[in-house]
Amino acid sequence: MAWLHLWLGLASGIIVVIVSLTGCIYVFENEIKDFIEDWRFVKPQKEAFLLPSQLVSIADKKMKDKKATSVTFGAKDEAAIVGYFVEKKEEGERGGRGEKGEQKRGERKKELAQNKEKAKSELKPQGKPGEKGKGKEKKGKGGRRQGTFISVYMNPYTGEVLNVKTFSRGDSPDFFRWILNGHRALWLPYDIGRPIVGVAVLIFVVLLISGIVLWWPTKWIKSIIDKSFKIKWDASFKRVNYDMHNVFGFYSCIFLFFIAVTGLVWSFGWWSKSLYWVTSGGKPLTENRESPKSDTTNVKEFNITTADKVLLNLRKENPQAAGIMISIPGKPADPIGAFVYKQKHTFYNMDRYSFDQQSLKEISIKTPFSGKYIEANIPDKIRRMNYDIHVGSVLGLTGKIIAFLASLISASLPITGFIIWWGKQKFGKKKPAAKPKVASKAIPAPKLKNPAEQEITA
C-alpha cells in the first residue's frame, strides 16, 4: 500500500496541485465578484422592476443586430441581466475578397434562403413521436455550445445599462473563466485536458483510500494516537512536514473524497451513470438530450410580452425567491424556459420550468433537473446537489470555507509527500566500501595426554 501511495502520488502530484489551487480560488467566485464589481448592485427602490419586454427592448438597441436569449432578475438591490449568445462562425462562413469571397457570399445567400425554407417548415406539424429533429444548433465536441456569451447589466428600475461583459469558454479575459479553464482542463483544449484531469482525480481517490490505510494507528495507545492526530510544531522540519502530510490529510480526507467524487461526474460519463445507479438503488440515469418543444401546429410570431406573463406568474408562486431567470425562445419550437432560484449563489434547490411559447402550458420532460426540487425523488435531488456539494455551497458560507480549506490542504499533500520521499533518498552519497574479509585460521586442537602426563602437568 505504501508503494502504491508513493508512485501514484508522484504520477498525479502536479495535476492535483493545479486543480486544487484553482478550485480554492473558484469557490469564492461570487463573493469576490460581489465585492469588487459594484455595478452588479443598485439602490433598492419601492417601485416594481421593469418587465422583461421593457429591458430587452432597451438592451437590443444597445446591442444592435443581436437578439436577447435570457433575462435574469435578482434581489431588490441587484442588477438585472439581459443575456445574449453569439454562435461561433465556422471558417468557411467568413467571406473574403475577390472571386473566392464572392463565391462564399453566394453560398451564404443560398444557405440563408435554405434556412428561410427550413423556418417555414418548422411551422408545419412535427413528425411521429420520438423522431429527432434535424435543425439542431451546432455544438462543439462534448456537446458544449461554441460562441460568445454577452451579459448586459441593467438597473431593473430604470433600464439604465450599467455594464456589458463578454466571455467565451475557449479564450476569455475574465479571470474566473481562466481559473475554471485551468481547473477543468489545465488550460489545454477541452477534449484533451478534461480526461487528463479526470484520470488524475480518479488516482487521487485511490490515494485518499491508501492514505487512510497508512495513517491508521497500529495500536490505539496515547503515544501513537498523539502522532496520528496532532502536529508536533516544535520538532525538526522533517517531523513537522511528515505530521502535516499525515494529520492534515486525515482531517480533510472525508471532504476531499466528496469533492473528488462529485468532480468526476463532469469528467466521465460512466462515472456519472454509476454514481446515479448507486444512489438510486440500481436505477439507470435518464439522460434525455432532447429539449422540450413548443406546439408548432398553429404558430404565430413570438411576442416578448409572453415572457412578462411567465415572470409575473412565477413571482406570485415564489414571493421569497432569490432570483428568476426567463429564457427567450429563438425558434418556433423552442419553449420559454424559467429558473427559480430559492437561495442566492445556490443551485441545487432551483425549480426549472418549460412553457409553450404560445399557450403558456407547462411542458414536462423527464430529467433529474426538470420540475420542482421539492417534488424530485432522492437520487434526482442528490444529482441536483452535485455542483453545490463540489464547491461546498450546499452548506452555505460555512460549506464554502470548508471546501476552500480542504482544497488548500489537497494542494499541499503532493508537496509535503514529495518532501518526505526526497528526504529518504541518498542522491550522490557513496556507499561505504565493504571491509575485506579476513580468512580465519583454524586453531589445531591440543593433543590429549595420557593420565600419567596429566598428573605431572597438574
mmCIF file of C-alpha atoms in Angstrom, residues 55 82 84 164 261 315 362 374 399 436 444 446:
data_model
loop_
_atom_site.group_PDB
_atom_site.id
_atom_site.type_symbol
_atom_site.label_atom_id
_atom_site.label_comp_id
_atom_site.label_asym_id
_atom_site.label_seq_id
_atom_site.Cartn_x
_atom_site.Cartn_y
_atom_site.Cartn_z
ATOM 1 C CA LEU A 55 -35.455 45.555 -20.508
ATOM 2 C CA VAL A 82 -30.070 40.546 -20.227
ATOM 3 C CA TYR A 84 -27.004 37.203 -25.422
ATOM 4 C CA VAL A 164 -21.565 44.929 -20.641
ATOM 5 C CA VAL A 261 -16.343 12.093 -6.348
ATOM 6 C CA ARG A 315 -43.383 35.813 -8.744
ATOM 7 C CA GLU A 362 -46.201 23.819 -18.895
ATOM 8 C CA ILE A 374 -39.288 19.537 -3.603
ATOM 9 C CA GLY A 399 -19.501 24.809 3.477
ATOM 10 C CA PRO A 436 37.877 -7.038 3.191
ATOM 11 C CA PRO A 444 44.601 -27.023 15.928
ATOM 12 C CA PRO A 446 45.530 -29.895 21.531
#
